[in-house]
Amino acid sequence: MFDLYSPCRLDDVQSIEASIIKFTHHRQSRSLKSRRHYPASLKSRFRNIIHATIRGKSNTRFTDPESVDQHHHRDKSRRTSISKSPVKRSEITRRPVSTSKIHRVYPLRSQSNWNIWKNDDSKKNLQLQSNYSARTENDREYSHQTIFKTKKCPSKSSKSIDDNFHHIKTIDAEPDRRGTTEDYHQNSKRNKKKKCPRYCKIASVIAVLVLGIGIVILLALLIKPKATETTTIITTTCTSGTFWNTIGVTYAGNGSQGSALNQLSSPTGIFIDSSDILYINDGGNYRSLKYLSGATSGILIAGTGTSGSASNQLGGSTRFNYVDSNQNIYISDGSNNRVMRWANGASMGVIVAGDGTSGTSLNQTRTPYGVWVDSSSNVFVAEFTNHRVTRWSSGAKVGVVVAGGNLQGTTPDKLSAPSGIFFDETNQDLYIVNGIANTVVKWRVGASNGTVLAGVPGSSGVSSTYLSFPVDLTLDRWNNIYVADRTNVRIQLFCNGSSTGITIAGSGSSLILPYSVALDSQLNLYVSDNGAARIIKFSKL
């Protein structure tokens, strides 16, 4: 391998056929200066150096380094002549390559360096032979470089490369040189392709955000049909009433009057808490029982089994009940004109509404029936005989009228024998069963009038728009109303906004004087069958 950096001499070289392995153009830089490619005294003189490495084309061996000359063109006009060469582009493959570490660079027009080059011919010949023998057929098939076939060098004066080289073709290059060149170009292309400008990154972030929003919308659309399906079920229930089994099963009691814990006697109000525990006012036994889910007998939680007015007793006319989140039970003790509270596990009760005497003053209650407690421990009491609903704050000795209180009547401003109640705390609406008026009304707390939701005021009947002495009600989470229509011996469902009832239980003489109604977390329907001494469960289909 030879590196030539001196003027061409015709007296030394007649003809040379050589393959240019590398042809690179370097500007003067700190890197070249630091490597000391030429003396410091010449640094300012040479700003452009052309590196050329030549090798024999066939089996020709170079033995005389003086017979080889290299042209070096410094000025711009000479470099321009290279680009204007008449050689066909299809025959040229140009590959800019970085300077190899094995190149030895000699400054132009330096006699001392020319002498050094001449004395280094043996090493160059050995290196050339080693590199030439290492070429393989596979390298010749896939690598190409440019060959310049020289003719006469006209003189020592510099001329363009077009004057000195007239024939160009491609032959195989050394594998290591080709690999270096091709890797350089391939890596440069890859780096260019991998670059992503700022607007590209911003666009990518926006695309990810849009995709995320699209996924959220898609999930919302997928979930929405499920909610619609649930609403459709309830709507269908309101239309056909076929989503409960019309044949009920005994859930508590055995159908015969008795005082054992697995028996009931004239049960009245029932309540189901959030844990699906059933609480029963066992009126004929002057007590309250708790039935755990699946239990065959109850647990005594209030009363002694004998009628009385003591703090641990209930009278002969217990009506409805309510259980708060701490499983404290509130019982309307009608015959004693009071509402009692039994704390969870307590053996004695305390009065939370009324003073135990019958009267119309606000410190009294008169035959309390329905009872409800809100999240602030305010107790709402439906006073059957006083035709009003009062509210008793925690610890208060005097109640406040929140509905009715204008004597008995069927006009919108009056109540008539209110019994069961349900309080919608979110909207501050009381749902009240108007027993003697045969209606269900909704009354905003503190309002002067109520609104009839079901039944015909002052009239009773057996058709779907009538009620006959209703006593209790409950609501589901869609505000559909379930009414115990006592004299008609049925449970009527009034869809939210509809005044036409659907019989969902009681047909076929399955009930005897229903008194109270409740729903568990699965919308199974429970009915206190007062005349049959039992609690019946109608399973939701």
Short mmCIF file of N, CA, C and O in Angstrom, two decimals, residues 357-439:
data_model
loop_
_atom_site.label_atom_id
_atom_site.label_comp_id
_atom_site.label_asym_id
_atom_site.label_seq_id
_atom_site.Cartn_x
_atom_site.Cartn_y
_atom_site.Cartn_z
N THR A 357 -97.69 9.96 76.52
CA THR A 357 -99.11 10.28 76.71
C THR A 357 -99.72 10.69 75.38
O THR A 357 -99.03 11.20 74.50
N SER A 358 -101.02 10.46 75.24
CA SER A 358 -101.71 10.80 74.01
C SER A 358 -102.16 12.25 74.04
O SER A 358 -102.69 12.74 75.04
N GLY A 359 -101.95 12.98 72.90
CA GLY A 359 -102.37 14.37 72.84
C GLY A 359 -101.99 14.99 71.51
O GLY A 359 -101.34 14.36 70.65
N THR A 360 -102.39 16.25 71.33
CA THR A 360 -102.14 16.96 70.07
C THR A 360 -101.01 17.99 70.18
O THR A 360 -100.63 18.59 69.17
N SER A 361 -100.54 18.23 71.37
CA SER A 361 -99.45 19.19 71.53
C SER A 361 -98.16 18.61 70.92
O SER A 361 -98.02 17.39 70.72
N LEU A 362 -97.21 19.51 70.66
CA LEU A 362 -96.00 19.08 69.95
C LEU A 362 -95.01 18.31 70.82
O LEU A 362 -94.00 17.82 70.30
N ASN A 363 -95.30 18.19 72.10
CA ASN A 363 -94.45 17.33 72.91
C ASN A 363 -95.06 15.94 73.06
O ASN A 363 -94.55 15.10 73.82
N GLN A 364 -96.17 15.71 72.32
CA GLN A 364 -96.88 14.45 72.41
C GLN A 364 -97.00 13.81 71.02
O GLN A 364 -96.89 14.47 69.99
N THR A 365 -97.19 12.54 71.05
CA THR A 365 -97.56 11.80 69.84
C THR A 365 -98.85 11.05 70.13
O THR A 365 -99.14 10.72 71.28
N ARG A 366 -99.58 10.78 69.04
CA ARG A 366 -100.86 10.09 69.24
C ARG A 366 -100.96 8.96 68.24
O ARG A 366 -101.06 9.17 67.05
N THR A 367 -100.86 7.75 68.77
CA THR A 367 -100.87 6.52 67.97
C THR A 367 -99.85 6.61 66.83
O THR A 367 -100.20 6.65 65.64
N PRO A 368 -98.58 6.62 67.17
CA PRO A 368 -97.55 6.66 66.13
C PRO A 368 -97.52 5.35 65.33
O PRO A 368 -97.63 4.26 65.88
N TYR A 369 -97.35 5.53 64.01
CA TYR A 369 -97.23 4.36 63.12
C TYR A 369 -95.84 4.36 62.45
O TYR A 369 -94.92 3.69 62.90
N GLY A 370 -95.79 5.05 61.31
CA GLY A 370 -94.53 5.03 60.57
C GLY A 370 -93.41 5.77 61.27
O GLY A 370 -93.64 6.77 61.97
N VAL A 371 -92.16 5.29 61.10
CA VAL A 371 -90.99 5.92 61.71
C VAL A 371 -89.81 5.84 60.72
O VAL A 371 -89.64 4.84 60.02
N TRP A 372 -89.03 6.95 60.69
CA TRP A 372 -87.83 7.01 59.83
C TRP A 372 -86.80 7.89 60.51
O TRP A 372 -87.14 8.86 61.18
N VAL A 373 -85.53 7.56 60.32
CA VAL A 373 -84.43 8.32 60.92
C VAL A 373 -83.45 8.70 59.82
O VAL A 373 -83.00 7.85 59.05
N ASP A 374 -83.09 10.01 59.75
CA ASP A 374 -82.14 10.44 58.72
C ASP A 374 -80.70 10.35 59.24
O ASP A 374 -80.45 9.88 60.36
N SER A 375 -79.76 10.81 58.42
CA SER A 375 -78.34 10.67 58.76
C SER A 375 -77.93 11.57 59.92
O SER A 375 -76.86 11.38 60.51
N SER A 376 -78.77 12.56 60.26
CA SER A 376 -78.48 13.45 61.39
C SER A 376 -79.22 13.04 62.66
O SER A 376 -79.30 13.81 63.62
N SER A 377 -79.78 11.83 62.62
CA SER A 377 -80.52 11.26 63.76
C SER A 377 -81.81 12.00 64.05
O SER A 377 -82.34 11.92 65.18
N ASN A 378 -82.34 12.73 63.07
CA ASN A 378 -83.68 13.30 63.21
C ASN A 378 -84.70 12.17 63.01
O ASN A 378 -84.59 11.39 62.07
N VAL A 379 -85.67 12.11 63.90
CA VAL A 379 -86.68 11.06 63.86
C VAL A 379 -87.98 11.63 63.30
O VAL A 379 -88.52 12.62 63.82
N PHE A 380 -88.46 10.99 62.20
CA PHE A 380 -89.73 11.39 61.60
C PHE A 380 -90.81 10.39 62.03
O PHE A 380 -90.59 9.17 61.90
N VAL A 381 -91.94 10.90 62.48
CA VAL A 381 -93.00 10.05 63.02
C VAL A 381 -94.33 10.39 62.35
O VAL A 381 -94.73 11.57 62.30
N ALA A 382 -94.96 9.36 61.80
CA ALA A 382 -96.32 9.53 61.25
C ALA A 382 -97.32 9.26 62.36
O ALA A 382 -97.43 8.12 62.86
N GLU A 383 -98.08 10.28 62.74
CA GLU A 383 -99.05 10.15 63.83
C GLU A 383 -100.42 9.85 63.22
O GLU A 383 -101.07 10.72 62.65
N PHE A 384 -100.79 8.61 63.35
CA PHE A 384 -102.00 8.10 62.69
C PHE A 384 -103.24 8.89 63.09
O PHE A 384 -104.06 9.25 62.24
N THR A 385 -103.39 9.16 64.37
CA THR A 385 -104.61 9.81 64.86
C THR A 385 -104.53 11.34 64.77
O THR A 385 -105.56 12.01 64.65
N ASN A 386 -103.34 11.90 64.81
CA ASN A 386 -103.18 13.35 64.71
C ASN A 386 -103.08 13.82 63.25
O ASN A 386 -102.99 15.03 63.01
N HIS A 387 -103.04 12.90 62.30
CA HIS A 387 -103.04 13.21 60.86
C HIS A 387 -101.90 14.19 60.49
O HIS A 387 -102.10 15.18 59.78
N ARG A 388 -100.73 13.85 60.97
CA ARG A 388 -99.57 14.70 60.70
C ARG A 388 -98.28 13.86 60.76
O ARG A 388 -98.26 12.74 61.29
N VAL A 389 -97.24 14.49 60.26
CA VAL A 389 -95.89 13.92 60.40
C VAL A 389 -95.05 14.95 61.13
O VAL A 389 -94.98 16.13 60.72
N THR A 390 -94.39 14.51 62.22
CA THR A 390 -93.54 15.41 62.99
C THR A 390 -92.07 14.95 62.93
O THR A 390 -91.79 13.76 62.73
N ARG A 391 -91.20 15.93 63.14
CA ARG A 391 -89.76 15.64 63.16
C ARG A 391 -89.20 15.98 64.53
O ARG A 391 -89.43 17.08 65.05
N TRP A 392 -88.42 15.03 65.06
CA TRP A 392 -87.85 15.17 66.39
C TRP A 392 -86.32 15.12 66.27
O TRP A 392 -85.76 14.10 65.88
N SER A 393 -85.72 16.25 66.63
CA SER A 393 -84.25 16.28 66.60
C SER A 393 -83.69 15.40 67.71
O SER A 393 -84.39 15.09 68.69
N SER A 394 -82.43 15.03 67.55
CA SER A 394 -81.80 14.16 68.55
C SER A 394 -81.80 14.84 69.92
O SER A 394 -81.30 15.96 70.08
N GLY A 395 -82.45 14.18 70.89
CA GLY A 395 -82.51 14.71 72.26
C GLY A 395 -83.61 15.72 72.50
O GLY A 395 -83.79 16.18 73.63
N ALA A 396 -84.38 16.06 71.44
CA ALA A 396 -85.44 17.07 71.61
C ALA A 396 -86.64 16.49 72.35
O ALA A 396 -86.94 15.29 72.25
N LYS A 397 -87.37 17.35 73.07
CA LYS A 397 -88.57 16.96 73.77
C LYS A 397 -89.83 17.45 73.07
O LYS A 397 -90.95 17.09 73.46
N VAL A 398 -89.63 18.22 71.99
CA VAL A 398 -90.75 18.77 71.25
C VAL A 398 -90.50 18.52 69.77
O VAL A 398 -89.38 18.70 69.26
N GLY A 399 -91.56 18.13 69.09
CA GLY A 399 -91.46 17.87 67.67
C GLY A 399 -91.88 19.06 66.82
O GLY A 399 -92.46 20.03 67.32
N VAL A 400 -91.60 18.99 65.52
CA VAL A 400 -91.96 20.03 64.55
C VAL A 400 -92.78 19.37 63.46
O VAL A 400 -92.41 18.32 62.92
N VAL A 401 -93.92 19.99 63.11
CA VAL A 401 -94.77 19.46 62.05
C VAL A 401 -94.10 19.72 60.70
O VAL A 401 -93.77 20.87 60.37
N VAL A 402 -93.92 18.70 59.90
CA VAL A 402 -93.30 18.85 58.58
C VAL A 402 -94.26 18.45 57.46
O VAL A 402 -93.96 18.69 56.29
N ALA A 403 -95.39 17.82 57.78
CA ALA A 403 -96.40 17.48 56.76
C ALA A 403 -97.75 17.33 57.46
O ALA A 403 -97.84 16.76 58.55
N GLY A 404 -98.82 17.78 56.80
CA GLY A 404 -100.16 17.70 57.40
C GLY A 404 -100.31 18.69 58.55
O GLY A 404 -99.76 19.78 58.53
N GLY A 405 -101.06 18.20 59.55
CA GLY A 405 -101.29 19.05 60.73
C GLY A 405 -102.45 20.00 60.56
O GLY A 405 -102.64 20.88 61.41
N ASN A 406 -103.20 19.83 59.49
CA ASN A 406 -104.34 20.72 59.23
C ASN A 406 -105.66 19.97 59.39
O ASN A 406 -106.62 20.21 58.67
N LEU A 407 -105.70 19.06 60.35
CA LEU A 407 -106.84 18.19 60.59
C LEU A 407 -106.97 17.17 59.45
O LEU A 407 -106.23 17.22 58.46
N GLN A 408 -107.87 16.25 59.62
CA GLN A 408 -108.04 15.17 58.65
C GLN A 408 -108.76 15.66 57.41
O GLN A 408 -109.69 16.46 57.47
N GLY A 409 -108.35 15.13 56.25
CA GLY A 409 -109.02 15.50 55.01
C GLY A 409 -108.33 14.89 53.81
O GLY A 409 -107.26 14.27 53.90
N THR A 410 -108.96 15.07 52.64
CA THR A 410 -108.41 14.52 51.40
C THR A 410 -107.90 15.60 50.46
O THR A 410 -107.48 15.30 49.34
N THR A 411 -107.93 16.83 50.90
CA THR A 411 -107.40 17.92 50.07
C THR A 411 -105.86 17.88 50.12
O THR A 411 -105.27 17.25 51.01
N PRO A 412 -105.19 18.55 49.15
CA PRO A 412 -103.73 18.46 49.08
C PRO A 412 -103.00 18.95 50.33
O PRO A 412 -101.83 18.58 50.53
N ASP A 413 -103.64 19.78 51.18
CA ASP A 413 -102.96 20.31 52.35
C ASP A 413 -103.20 19.48 53.60
O ASP A 413 -102.77 19.87 54.70
N LYS A 414 -103.88 18.33 53.43
CA LYS A 414 -104.25 17.54 54.61
C LYS A 414 -103.84 16.08 54.44
O LYS A 414 -103.66 15.59 53.32
N LEU A 415 -103.72 15.42 55.58
CA LEU A 415 -103.48 13.98 55.63
C LEU A 415 -104.67 13.32 56.33
O LEU A 415 -105.37 13.97 57.12
N SER A 416 -104.80 12.01 56.03
CA SER A 416 -105.89 11.26 56.65
C SER A 416 -105.35 9.90 57.08
O SER A 416 -105.12 9.01 56.25
N ALA A 417 -105.08 9.79 58.39
CA ALA A 417 -104.56 8.55 58.98
C ALA A 417 -103.26 8.10 58.31
O ALA A 417 -103.18 7.00 57.74
N PRO A 418 -102.21 8.94 58.37
CA PRO A 418 -100.93 8.51 57.79
C PRO A 418 -100.37 7.32 58.56
O PRO A 418 -100.44 7.26 59.79
N SER A 419 -99.79 6.38 57.81
CA SER A 419 -99.23 5.18 58.45
C SER A 419 -97.75 5.01 58.04
O SER A 419 -96.86 5.62 58.64
N GLY A 420 -97.47 4.20 57.04
CA GLY A 420 -96.09 3.98 56.64
C GLY A 420 -95.48 5.20 55.95
O GLY A 420 -96.15 5.92 55.21
N ILE A 421 -94.17 5.48 56.19
CA ILE A 421 -93.48 6.60 55.54
C ILE A 421 -92.11 6.15 55.02
O ILE A 421 -91.53 5.16 55.49
N PHE A 422 -91.63 6.89 54.03
CA PHE A 422 -90.28 6.68 53.47
C PHE A 422 -89.71 8.07 53.19
O PHE A 422 -90.37 8.91 52.58
N PHE A 423 -88.47 8.31 53.64
CA PHE A 423 -87.87 9.64 53.50
C PHE A 423 -86.71 9.61 52.50
O PHE A 423 -85.74 8.88 52.67
N ASP A 424 -86.85 10.43 51.44
CA ASP A 424 -85.78 10.64 50.46
C ASP A 424 -84.97 11.84 50.94
O ASP A 424 -85.31 12.99 50.67
N GLU A 425 -83.91 11.57 51.66
CA GLU A 425 -83.14 12.64 52.29
C GLU A 425 -82.47 13.55 51.27
O GLU A 425 -82.33 14.75 51.49
N THR A 426 -82.06 12.98 50.14
CA THR A 426 -81.38 13.79 49.12
C THR A 426 -82.27 14.92 48.63
O THR A 426 -81.83 16.07 48.48
N ASN A 427 -83.52 14.61 48.36
CA ASN A 427 -84.46 15.61 47.84
C ASN A 427 -85.38 16.20 48.91
O ASN A 427 -86.23 17.04 48.58
N GLN A 428 -85.22 15.70 50.15
CA GLN A 428 -86.05 16.17 51.27
C GLN A 428 -87.54 15.95 51.00
O GLN A 428 -88.39 16.79 51.31
N ASP A 429 -87.82 14.76 50.44
CA ASP A 429 -89.21 14.40 50.13
C ASP A 429 -89.66 13.26 51.03
O ASP A 429 -88.96 12.25 51.17
N LEU A 430 -90.84 13.44 51.61
CA LEU A 430 -91.48 12.38 52.39
C LEU A 430 -92.53 11.70 51.52
O LEU A 430 -93.37 12.37 50.90
N TYR A 431 -92.47 10.36 51.48
CA TYR A 431 -93.51 9.56 50.82
C TYR A 431 -94.38 8.98 51.93
O TYR A 431 -93.88 8.26 52.80
N ILE A 432 -95.66 9.29 51.88
CA ILE A 432 -96.56 8.98 52.99
C ILE A 432 -97.76 8.19 52.48
O ILE A 432 -98.39 8.56 51.47
N VAL A 433 -98.05 7.10 53.20
CA VAL A 433 -99.28 6.35 52.91
C VAL A 433 -100.43 6.99 53.70
O VAL A 433 -100.39 7.07 54.93
N ASN A 434 -101.43 7.44 52.95
CA ASN A 434 -102.63 8.07 53.54
C ASN A 434 -103.70 6.98 53.66
O ASN A 434 -104.45 6.75 52.70
N GLY A 435 -103.72 6.30 54.81
CA GLY A 435 -104.53 5.09 54.93
C GLY A 435 -106.00 5.26 54.62
O GLY A 435 -106.55 4.57 53.77
N ILE A 436 -106.65 6.17 55.33
CA ILE A 436 -108.10 6.35 55.15
C ILE A 436 -108.42 7.07 53.84
O ILE A 436 -109.45 6.82 53.22
N ALA A 437 -107.50 7.91 53.37
CA ALA A 437 -107.71 8.61 52.09
C ALA A 437 -107.42 7.71 50.90
O ALA A 437 -107.69 8.07 49.76
N ASN A 438 -106.81 6.52 51.15
CA ASN A 438 -106.52 5.53 50.11
C ASN A 438 -105.56 6.09 49.02
O ASN A 438 -105.74 5.84 47.83
N THR A 439 -104.58 6.82 49.48
CA THR A 439 -103.62 7.39 48.55
C THR A 439 -102.19 7.27 49.07
O THR A 439 -101.95 6.99 50.25
#
